[in-house]
mmCIF file of C-alpha atoms in Angstrom:
data_model
loop_
_atom_site.group_PDB
_atom_site.id
_atom_site.type_symbol
_atom_site.label_atom_id
_atom_site.label_comp_id
_atom_site.label_asym_id
_atom_site.label_seq_id
_atom_site.Cartn_x
_atom_site.Cartn_y
_atom_site.Cartn_z
ATOM 1 C CA UNK A 1230 223.642 5.675 63.560
ATOM 2 C CA UNK A 1231 220.939 3.212 62.426
ATOM 3 C CA UNK A 1232 221.761 0.837 65.314
ATOM 4 C CA UNK A 1233 221.576 3.731 67.784
ATOM 5 C CA UNK A 1234 218.155 4.772 66.430
ATOM 6 C CA UNK A 1235 216.811 1.238 66.750
ATOM 7 C CA UNK A 1236 218.073 1.008 70.339
ATOM 8 C CA UNK A 1237 216.420 4.342 71.221
ATOM 9 C CA UNK A 1238 213.150 3.249 69.632
ATOM 10 C CA UNK A 1239 213.174 0.019 71.645
ATOM 11 C CA UNK A 1240 213.831 1.935 74.854
ATOM 12 C CA UNK A 1241 210.987 4.319 74.048
ATOM 13 C CA UNK A 1242 208.500 1.498 73.455
ATOM 14 C CA UNK A 1243 209.635 -0.247 76.633
ATOM 15 C CA UNK A 1244 208.947 2.956 78.571
ATOM 16 C CA UNK A 1245 205.485 3.345 77.008
ATOM 17 C CA UNK A 1246 204.602 -0.268 77.799
ATOM 18 C CA UNK A 1247 205.728 0.240 81.422
ATOM 19 C CA UNK A 1248 203.398 3.224 81.755
ATOM 20 C CA UNK A 1249 200.424 1.054 80.787
ATOM 21 C CA UNK A 1250 201.229 -1.864 83.011
ATOM 22 C CA UNK A 1251 199.795 -0.283 86.169
ATOM 23 C CA UNK A 1252 201.184 -1.250 89.599
ATOM 24 C CA UNK A 1253 204.531 -2.972 89.196
ATOM 25 C CA UNK A 1254 203.852 -5.752 91.687
ATOM 26 C CA UNK A 1255 200.166 -6.427 91.116
ATOM 27 C CA UNK A 1256 199.209 -9.894 92.329
ATOM 28 C CA UNK A 1257 197.606 -12.460 90.066
ATOM 29 C CA UNK A 1258 193.787 -12.622 90.116
ATOM 30 C CA UNK A 1259 192.615 -14.402 93.225
ATOM 31 C CA UNK A 1260 191.234 -17.922 93.086
ATOM 32 C CA UNK A 1261 187.483 -18.317 93.320
ATOM 33 C CA UNK A 1262 187.897 -20.295 96.561
ATOM 34 C CA UNK A 1263 188.932 -17.127 98.436
ATOM 35 C CA UNK A 1264 186.210 -15.810 100.743
ATOM 36 C CA UNK A 1265 186.140 -12.051 100.675
ATOM 37 C CA UNK A 1266 183.846 -9.604 102.476
ATOM 38 C CA UNK A 1267 183.025 -6.109 101.176
ATOM 39 C CA UNK A 1268 180.812 -3.361 102.519
ATOM 40 C CA UNK A 1269 180.625 0.402 102.293
ATOM 41 C CA UNK A 1270 179.274 3.393 104.184
ATOM 42 C CA UNK A 1271 178.574 6.916 102.967
ATOM 43 C CA UNK A 1272 180.426 9.806 104.637
ATOM 44 C CA UNK A 1273 177.284 11.838 105.240
ATOM 45 C CA UNK A 1274 177.013 12.822 108.867
ATOM 46 C CA UNK A 1275 177.977 11.025 112.048
ATOM 47 C CA UNK A 1276 176.480 7.507 112.220
ATOM 48 C CA UNK A 1277 173.582 6.991 114.590
ATOM 49 C CA UNK A 1278 172.581 4.198 116.935
ATOM 50 C CA UNK A 1279 170.843 2.328 114.107
ATOM 51 C CA UNK A 1280 173.942 2.477 111.886
ATOM 52 C CA UNK A 1281 176.089 1.174 114.715
ATOM 53 C CA UNK A 1282 173.852 -1.727 115.743
ATOM 54 C CA UNK A 1283 172.720 -2.537 112.208
ATOM 55 C CA UNK A 1284 176.081 -2.396 110.418
ATOM 56 C CA UNK A 1285 179.249 -1.183 112.128
ATOM 57 C CA UNK A 1286 179.161 -3.590 115.085
ATOM 58 C CA UNK A 1287 178.708 -6.467 112.633
ATOM 59 C CA UNK A 1288 181.656 -5.182 110.571
ATOM 60 C CA UNK A 1289 183.882 -5.335 113.638
ATOM 61 C CA UNK A 1290 182.935 -8.956 114.275
ATOM 62 C CA UNK A 1291 183.448 -9.982 110.639
ATOM 63 C CA UNK A 1292 187.112 -8.973 110.899
ATOM 64 C CA UNK A 1293 187.626 -12.026 113.098
ATOM 65 C CA UNK A 1294 185.704 -14.410 110.838
ATOM 66 C CA UNK A 1295 187.182 -13.809 107.368
ATOM 67 C CA UNK A 1296 190.743 -13.515 106.078
ATOM 68 C CA UNK A 1297 190.040 -10.661 103.654
ATOM 69 C CA UNK A 1298 187.621 -7.908 104.659
ATOM 70 C CA UNK A 1299 187.246 -4.586 102.845
ATOM 71 C CA UNK A 1300 185.347 -1.580 104.182
ATOM 72 C CA UNK A 1301 184.983 1.436 101.935
ATOM 73 C CA UNK A 1302 183.982 5.002 102.655
ATOM 74 C CA UNK A 1303 181.897 5.404 99.516
ATOM 75 C CA UNK A 1304 182.300 9.097 98.794
ATOM 76 C CA UNK A 1305 181.241 8.714 95.139
ATOM 77 C CA UNK A 1306 177.832 7.465 96.280
ATOM 78 C CA UNK A 1307 177.402 10.497 98.517
ATOM 79 C CA UNK A 1308 177.558 12.967 95.607
ATOM 80 C CA UNK A 1309 174.366 11.583 94.043
ATOM 81 C CA UNK A 1310 172.849 14.452 96.031
ATOM 82 C CA UNK A 1311 174.425 17.912 96.338
ATOM 83 C CA UNK A 1312 177.320 18.143 98.805
ATOM 84 C CA UNK A 1313 179.381 21.058 100.088
ATOM 85 C CA UNK A 1314 182.972 20.160 99.007
ATOM 86 C CA UNK A 1315 184.558 21.420 102.226
ATOM 87 C CA UNK A 1316 182.023 19.602 104.399
ATOM 88 C CA UNK A 1317 182.408 16.408 102.352
ATOM 89 C CA UNK A 1318 186.193 16.379 102.751
ATOM 90 C CA UNK A 1319 185.822 16.714 106.504
ATOM 91 C CA UNK A 1320 183.043 14.131 106.617
ATOM 92 C CA UNK A 1321 185.311 11.542 104.972
ATOM 93 C CA UNK A 1322 187.887 12.015 107.734
ATOM 94 C CA UNK A 1323 185.191 12.062 110.424
ATOM 95 C CA UNK A 1324 183.793 8.764 109.175
ATOM 96 C CA UNK A 1325 187.294 7.292 109.200
ATOM 97 C CA UNK A 1326 187.671 8.350 112.843
ATOM 98 C CA UNK A 1327 184.275 6.866 113.725
ATOM 99 C CA UNK A 1328 185.036 3.494 112.138
ATOM 100 C CA UNK A 1329 188.438 3.256 113.804
ATOM 101 C CA UNK A 1330 186.965 4.232 117.177
ATOM 102 C CA UNK A 1331 184.222 1.619 116.825
ATOM 103 C CA UNK A 1332 186.777 -1.133 116.322
ATOM 104 C CA UNK A 1333 187.609 -1.335 112.621
ATOM 105 C CA UNK A 1334 191.265 -2.389 112.684
ATOM 106 C CA UNK A 1335 193.438 -1.619 109.605
ATOM 107 C CA UNK A 1336 195.606 -4.579 110.591
ATOM 108 C CA UNK A 1337 192.647 -6.941 110.238
ATOM 109 C CA UNK A 1338 190.715 -5.298 107.420
ATOM 110 C CA UNK A 1339 191.242 -2.868 104.542
ATOM 111 C CA UNK A 1340 189.674 0.526 105.233
ATOM 112 C CA UNK A 1341 189.790 2.821 102.222
ATOM 113 C CA UNK A 1342 188.227 5.703 100.314
ATOM 114 C CA UNK A 1343 186.246 4.578 97.280
ATOM 115 C CA UNK A 1344 187.282 7.403 94.935
ATOM 116 C CA UNK A 1345 190.976 6.616 95.465
ATOM 117 C CA UNK A 1346 190.514 3.288 93.649
ATOM 118 C CA UNK A 1347 189.501 4.170 90.043
ATOM 119 C CA UNK A 1348 188.813 0.518 89.189
ATOM 120 C CA UNK A 1349 185.402 0.942 90.844
ATOM 121 C CA UNK A 1350 184.150 3.472 88.295
ATOM 122 C CA UNK A 1351 185.744 1.675 85.328
ATOM 123 C CA UNK A 1352 184.024 -1.584 86.200
ATOM 124 C CA UNK A 1353 180.812 0.316 86.890
ATOM 125 C CA UNK A 1354 180.706 1.557 83.299
ATOM 126 C CA UNK A 1355 181.216 -1.951 81.924
ATOM 127 C CA UNK A 1356 178.397 -3.270 84.137
ATOM 128 C CA UNK A 1357 176.158 -0.307 83.224
ATOM 129 C CA UNK A 1358 176.360 -1.477 79.614
ATOM 130 C CA UNK A 1359 174.908 -4.842 80.679
ATOM 131 C CA UNK A 1360 171.819 -3.613 82.541
ATOM 132 C CA UNK A 1361 168.534 -2.462 81.018
ATOM 133 C CA UNK A 1362 167.042 0.892 82.018
ATOM 134 C CA UNK A 1363 163.716 -0.541 83.305
ATOM 135 C CA UNK A 1364 165.657 -2.825 85.677
ATOM 136 C CA UNK A 1365 167.024 0.223 87.508
ATOM 137 C CA UNK A 1366 163.767 2.168 87.339
ATOM 138 C CA UNK A 1367 161.940 -0.657 89.106
ATOM 139 C CA UNK A 1368 164.212 -0.584 92.156
ATOM 140 C CA UNK A 1369 162.279 0.493 95.244
ATOM 141 C CA UNK A 1370 164.823 3.057 96.441
ATOM 142 C CA UNK A 1371 164.874 4.788 93.051
ATOM 143 C CA UNK A 1372 161.084 5.012 93.047
ATOM 144 C CA UNK A 1373 161.021 6.429 96.573
ATOM 145 C CA UNK A 1374 163.796 8.971 96.011
ATOM 146 C CA UNK A 1375 162.570 9.990 92.567
ATOM 147 C CA UNK A 1376 159.088 10.589 93.990
ATOM 148 C CA UNK A 1377 160.546 12.900 96.656
ATOM 149 C CA UNK A 1378 162.794 14.777 94.224
ATOM 150 C CA UNK A 1379 160.200 15.043 91.421
ATOM 151 C CA UNK A 1380 162.138 15.977 88.265
ATOM 152 C CA UNK A 1381 165.377 16.731 90.108
ATOM 153 C CA UNK A 1382 166.594 13.133 90.463
ATOM 154 C CA UNK A 1383 169.945 12.701 88.713
ATOM 155 C CA UNK A 1384 171.240 9.907 86.488
ATOM 156 C CA UNK A 1385 173.776 9.233 89.231
ATOM 157 C CA UNK A 1386 170.932 8.519 91.635
ATOM 158 C CA UNK A 1387 169.449 6.080 89.122
ATOM 159 C CA UNK A 1388 172.693 4.244 88.363
ATOM 160 C CA UNK A 1389 174.333 4.212 91.772
ATOM 161 C CA UNK A 1390 173.204 0.602 92.400
ATOM 162 C CA UNK A 1391 175.415 -0.377 89.438
ATOM 163 C CA UNK A 1392 178.379 1.405 91.034
ATOM 164 C CA UNK A 1393 177.454 -0.430 94.215
ATOM 165 C CA UNK A 1394 177.666 -3.700 92.270
ATOM 166 C CA UNK A 1395 181.058 -2.672 90.887
ATOM 167 C CA UNK A 1396 182.267 -1.884 94.417
ATOM 168 C CA UNK A 1397 181.510 -5.478 95.363
ATOM 169 C CA UNK A 1398 182.524 -7.324 92.199
ATOM 170 C CA UNK A 1399 185.764 -5.358 91.779
ATOM 171 C CA UNK A 1400 187.231 -7.594 94.499
ATOM 172 C CA UNK A 1401 185.392 -10.776 93.506
ATOM 173 C CA UNK A 1402 183.704 -10.453 96.881
ATOM 174 C CA UNK A 1403 181.872 -13.532 98.105
ATOM 175 C CA UNK A 1404 179.967 -12.071 101.070
ATOM 176 C CA UNK A 1405 178.314 -8.700 101.719
ATOM 177 C CA UNK A 1406 176.805 -7.643 105.074
ATOM 178 C CA UNK A 1407 173.534 -5.870 104.327
ATOM 179 C CA UNK A 1408 170.421 -4.604 106.032
ATOM 180 C CA UNK A 1409 166.913 -5.593 105.020
ATOM 181 C CA UNK A 1410 166.521 -2.483 102.833
ATOM 182 C CA UNK A 1411 169.515 -3.475 100.686
ATOM 183 C CA UNK A 1412 168.368 -6.982 99.729
ATOM 184 C CA UNK A 1413 166.929 -5.767 96.400
ATOM 185 C CA UNK A 1414 170.223 -4.129 95.482
ATOM 186 C CA UNK A 1415 172.061 -7.363 96.287
ATOM 187 C CA UNK A 1416 169.775 -9.152 93.842
ATOM 188 C CA UNK A 1417 170.937 -6.663 91.194
ATOM 189 C CA UNK A 1418 174.587 -7.385 92.067
ATOM 190 C CA UNK A 1419 173.970 -11.116 91.618
ATOM 191 C CA UNK A 1420 172.087 -10.531 88.360
ATOM 192 C CA UNK A 1421 174.926 -8.429 86.952
ATOM 193 C CA UNK A 1422 177.526 -11.028 87.950
ATOM 194 C CA UNK A 1423 175.369 -13.727 86.348
ATOM 195 C CA UNK A 1424 174.897 -11.682 83.143
ATOM 196 C CA UNK A 1425 178.632 -11.038 82.839
ATOM 197 C CA UNK A 1426 179.409 -14.736 83.382
ATOM 198 C CA UNK A 1427 176.871 -15.825 80.783
ATOM 199 C CA UNK A 1428 178.286 -13.435 78.207
ATOM 200 C CA UNK A 1429 182.023 -13.755 78.849
ATOM 201 C CA UNK A 1430 182.455 -17.028 80.755
ATOM 202 C CA UNK A 1431 182.490 -17.880 84.464
ATOM 203 C CA UNK A 1432 184.421 -15.128 86.218
ATOM 204 C CA UNK A 1433 182.581 -13.446 89.094
ATOM 205 C CA UNK A 1434 181.341 -15.371 92.129
ATOM 206 C CA UNK A 1435 177.714 -14.663 93.050
ATOM 207 C CA UNK A 1436 178.045 -12.724 96.326
ATOM 208 C CA UNK A 1437 175.950 -13.899 99.258
ATOM 209 C CA UNK A 1438 174.195 -11.543 101.647
ATOM 210 C CA UNK A 1439 175.086 -11.584 105.324
ATOM 211 C CA UNK A 1440 171.980 -10.205 107.022
ATOM 212 C CA UNK A 1441 172.915 -8.255 110.125
ATOM 213 C CA UNK A 1442 171.510 -9.858 113.313
ATOM 214 C CA UNK A 1443 170.007 -6.584 114.529
ATOM 215 C CA UNK A 1444 166.790 -5.596 112.770
ATOM 216 C CA UNK A 1445 166.122 -1.950 111.967
ATOM 217 C CA UNK A 1446 166.368 0.358 114.966
ATOM 218 C CA UNK A 1447 163.215 2.450 114.984
ATOM 219 C CA UNK A 1448 162.853 6.182 115.377
ATOM 220 C CA UNK A 1449 162.448 7.216 119.014
ATOM 221 C CA UNK A 1450 159.624 9.544 118.013
ATOM 222 C CA UNK A 1451 157.864 7.334 115.460
ATOM 223 C CA UNK A 1452 158.416 3.615 116.064
ATOM 224 C CA UNK A 1453 156.745 2.791 112.742
ATOM 225 C CA UNK A 1454 159.737 4.324 110.901
ATOM 226 C CA UNK A 1455 163.423 3.450 111.057
ATOM 227 C CA UNK A 1456 165.953 5.729 112.748
ATOM 228 C CA UNK A 1457 167.428 8.105 110.166
ATOM 229 C CA UNK A 1458 170.065 10.831 109.941
ATOM 230 C CA UNK A 1459 167.697 12.903 107.813
ATOM 231 C CA UNK A 1460 164.783 12.836 110.276
ATOM 232 C CA UNK A 1461 163.700 16.470 110.803
ATOM 233 C CA UNK A 1462 162.811 15.676 114.430
ATOM 234 C CA UNK A 1463 166.169 15.886 116.221
ATOM 235 C CA UNK A 1464 164.787 13.892 119.158
ATOM 236 C CA UNK A 1465 164.162 10.882 116.900
ATOM 237 C CA UNK A 1466 167.774 9.888 116.285
ATOM 238 C CA UNK A 1467 170.624 9.118 118.704
ATOM 239 C CA UNK A 1468 174.055 9.919 117.286
ATOM 240 C CA UNK A 1469 177.174 8.016 118.271
ATOM 241 C CA UNK A 1470 178.776 11.275 119.426
ATOM 242 C CA UNK A 1471 175.748 12.642 121.305
ATOM 243 C CA UNK A 1472 176.528 13.797 124.833
ATOM 244 C CA UNK A 1473 175.091 11.859 127.809
ATOM 245 C CA UNK A 1474 172.676 14.743 128.418
ATOM 246 C CA UNK A 1475 171.411 14.620 124.824
ATOM 247 C CA UNK A 1476 170.939 10.844 124.983
ATOM 248 C CA UNK A 1477 168.945 11.055 128.223
ATOM 249 C CA UNK A 1478 166.766 13.830 126.794
ATOM 250 C CA UNK A 1479 166.013 11.848 123.626
ATOM 251 C CA UNK A 1480 165.133 8.643 125.457
ATOM 252 C CA UNK A 1481 163.011 10.504 127.993
ATOM 253 C CA UNK A 1482 160.979 11.889 125.061
ATOM 254 C CA UNK A 1483 160.819 8.514 123.256
ATOM 255 C CA UNK A 1484 157.324 7.446 122.240
ATOM 256 C CA UNK A 1485 155.985 4.355 124.021
ATOM 257 C CA UNK A 1486 152.301 3.860 124.959
ATOM 258 C CA UNK A 1487 149.879 4.114 127.889
ATOM 259 C CA UNK A 1488 150.715 0.684 129.318
ATOM 260 C CA UNK A 1489 153.389 0.965 131.976
ATOM 261 C CA UNK A 1490 154.693 -2.612 131.907
ATOM 262 C CA UNK A 1491 157.866 -3.472 129.945
ATOM 263 C CA UNK A 1492 157.142 -6.193 127.369
ATOM 264 C CA UNK A 1493 158.403 -7.181 123.943
ATOM 265 C CA UNK A 1494 155.462 -7.193 121.500
ATOM 266 C CA UNK A 1495 156.639 -5.534 118.249
ATOM 267 C CA UNK A 1496 153.276 -5.771 116.501
ATOM 268 C CA UNK A 1497 151.142 -4.259 119.256
ATOM 269 C CA UNK A 1498 153.680 -2.253 121.332
ATOM 270 C CA UNK A 1499 156.208 -0.956 118.804
ATOM 271 C CA UNK A 1500 157.635 1.860 120.970
ATOM 272 C CA UNK A 1501 158.380 -0.194 124.086
ATOM 273 C CA UNK A 1502 159.607 -3.103 121.968
ATOM 274 C CA UNK A 1503 162.063 -0.728 120.255
ATOM 275 C CA UNK A 1504 163.403 0.204 123.691
ATOM 276 C CA UNK A 1505 163.790 -3.473 124.604
ATOM 277 C CA UNK A 1506 165.556 -4.298 121.318
ATOM 278 C CA UNK A 1507 168.001 -1.412 121.778
ATOM 279 C CA UNK A 1508 168.639 -2.371 125.405
ATOM 280 C CA UNK A 1509 169.314 -5.994 124.441
ATOM 281 C CA UNK A 1510 171.655 -4.993 121.607
ATOM 282 C CA UNK A 1511 173.834 -2.578 123.601
ATOM 283 C CA UNK A 1512 173.957 -4.750 126.741
ATOM 284 C CA UNK A 1513 174.621 -8.074 125.042
ATOM 285 C CA UNK A 1514 171.591 -9.647 126.750
ATOM 286 C CA UNK A 1515 168.771 -11.475 125.025
ATOM 287 C CA UNK A 1516 165.361 -9.844 124.683
ATOM 288 C CA UNK A 1517 163.972 -12.365 127.162
ATOM 289 C CA UNK A 1518 166.641 -11.515 129.735
ATOM 290 C CA UNK A 1519 166.029 -7.785 129.347
ATOM 291 C CA UNK A 1520 162.265 -8.197 129.873
ATOM 292 C CA UNK A 1521 162.816 -10.449 132.898
ATOM 293 C CA UNK A 1522 165.262 -8.014 134.528
ATOM 294 C CA UNK A 1523 162.839 -5.134 133.926
ATOM 295 C CA UNK A 1524 159.873 -6.795 135.620
ATOM 296 C CA UNK A 1525 157.995 -4.366 137.879
ATOM 297 C CA UNK A 1526 159.581 -1.284 136.278
ATOM 298 C CA UNK A 1527 157.388 1.342 134.629
ATOM 299 C CA UNK A 1528 158.241 2.517 131.107
ATOM 300 C CA UNK A 1529 159.305 6.009 132.232
ATOM 301 C CA UNK A 1530 162.032 4.573 134.477
ATOM 302 C CA UNK A 1531 162.860 1.921 131.904
ATOM 303 C CA UNK A 1532 163.567 4.503 129.182
ATOM 304 C CA UNK A 1533 166.182 6.105 131.448
ATOM 305 C CA UNK A 1534 167.710 2.672 132.107
ATOM 306 C CA UNK A 1535 168.056 2.142 128.347
ATOM 307 C CA UNK A 1536 169.567 5.632 128.004
ATOM 308 C CA UNK A 1537 172.191 4.751 130.622
ATOM 309 C CA UNK A 1538 173.046 1.522 128.763
ATOM 310 C CA UNK A 1539 173.511 3.441 125.503
ATOM 311 C CA UNK A 1540 175.660 6.085 127.230
ATOM 312 C CA UNK A 1541 177.865 3.351 128.721
ATOM 313 C CA UNK A 1542 178.231 1.694 125.308
ATOM 314 C CA UNK A 1543 179.128 4.864 123.442
ATOM 315 C CA UNK A 1544 181.299 6.640 126.064
ATOM 316 C CA UNK A 1545 184.660 5.028 125.093
ATOM 317 C CA UNK A 1546 183.814 5.295 121.391
ATOM 318 C CA UNK A 1547 182.931 8.976 121.713
ATOM 319 C CA UNK A 1548 186.185 9.728 123.561
ATOM 320 C CA UNK A 1549 188.250 7.858 120.962
ATOM 321 C CA UNK A 1550 186.549 9.707 118.090
ATOM 322 C CA UNK A 1551 187.460 13.046 119.662
ATOM 323 C CA UNK A 1552 191.115 11.996 119.955
ATOM 324 C CA UNK A 1553 191.330 10.611 116.420
ATOM 325 C CA UNK A 1554 189.741 13.702 114.846
ATOM 326 C CA UNK A 1555 192.612 15.780 116.215
ATOM 327 C CA UNK A 1556 195.138 13.863 114.080
ATOM 328 C CA UNK A 1557 194.082 14.416 110.468
ATOM 329 C CA UNK A 1558 197.431 13.238 109.114
ATOM 330 C CA UNK A 1559 196.940 9.845 110.757
ATOM 331 C CA UNK A 1560 193.431 9.519 109.311
ATOM 332 C CA UNK A 1561 194.668 10.433 105.828
ATOM 333 C CA UNK A 1562 197.486 7.905 106.113
ATOM 334 C CA UNK A 1563 195.059 5.139 107.117
ATOM 335 C CA UNK A 1564 192.972 5.850 104.011
ATOM 336 C CA UNK A 1565 196.016 6.082 101.741
ATOM 337 C CA UNK A 1566 197.466 2.777 102.941
ATOM 338 C CA UNK A 1567 194.050 1.127 102.714
ATOM 339 C CA UNK A 1568 193.424 2.457 99.200
ATOM 340 C CA UNK A 1569 196.807 1.124 98.060
ATOM 341 C CA UNK A 1570 195.955 -2.335 99.407
ATOM 342 C CA UNK A 1571 192.505 -2.223 97.812
ATOM 343 C CA UNK A 1572 193.954 -1.220 94.449
ATOM 344 C CA UNK A 1573 196.374 -4.158 94.562
ATOM 345 C CA UNK A 1574 193.334 -6.442 94.740
ATOM 346 C CA UNK A 1575 191.112 -4.554 92.281
ATOM 347 C CA UNK A 1576 193.668 -3.910 89.529
ATOM 348 C CA UNK A 1577 194.187 -7.516 88.335
ATOM 349 C CA UNK A 1578 190.431 -8.177 88.455
ATOM 350 C CA UNK A 1579 189.687 -5.197 86.223
ATOM 351 C CA UNK A 1580 192.526 -6.113 83.853
ATOM 352 C CA UNK A 1581 191.038 -9.568 83.412
ATOM 353 C CA UNK A 1582 187.559 -8.062 82.900
ATOM 354 C CA UNK A 1583 188.923 -5.752 80.191
ATOM 355 C CA UNK A 1584 190.561 -8.702 78.444
ATOM 356 C CA UNK A 1585 187.310 -10.643 78.496
ATOM 357 C CA UNK A 1586 185.317 -7.666 77.196
ATOM 358 C CA UNK A 1587 187.921 -6.970 74.518
ATOM 359 C CA UNK A 1588 189.102 -3.473 75.513
ATOM 360 C CA UNK A 1589 192.633 -4.358 76.625
#
């Protein structure tokens, strides 16, 4: 009887230990020599022309340049402002369809949903305990958003840059494609990695920024501001899924100036220069080539030429998005498979972090 009780106790403890081990076949933590790219995009509305040229197109190219590339639909970041749950669920699938249609290939990169990998939020809490409150309050985006929301800004809005750092460091990422407006947040990521290393020993690489080649695409109605999903003027922003008629209408109404000639002078002719930059980006030509080919053309005709180039660029993407959105099961499977792969990379990193911190 005593021997039987001992055997049962051993079996019980073995079962309990197995429950706490996590994934059965988790790989060992990766070596620091591994180059790894990470980036994320919020599932809030269909991406626009600026998102495509400033981020997504670069993501597609990076798949060919690095062995390990992770792209996350960062749904946890999106809830820093109120979201309709039903709309959010659909937006996550819509964003998945958009990324696949634009050329993100699950065979070449890991496409996943942030909230399906809990290591992100666990690491975020550990990093939050390393950062001082004034450091977050001094970030430009917090100041801008807090000013707009008065006293309604949430703690999540304040601390989301730390979650952003956890997103990146959870995979020991070495490179992060960013736009100009995210450079300050990348400095925070590097500072947090440096602080952790100083306190617990060298562990995280300091991620390097990959600045996207395309500068900010400007609003079609106000070339002093960047193109934005939240712009109240619907003519200011060109969506990836806009119809040809909508695209023509928006470019026809685009603000230029009273000089008819097509030139590229961003400081003095912001509107026309925005047209030239867009034309060059979607056609694959240089700015100089675009200006040379447009010699003798007035700006009214030129705006329609740019509209046609954008329509040609987005037509196959738009058709593919429509097809993909009809197969929700496929989109869910892509995210599930991607999240499983991401977790296999994140789990051993977090386990090592917990050991170093002393909570494992």
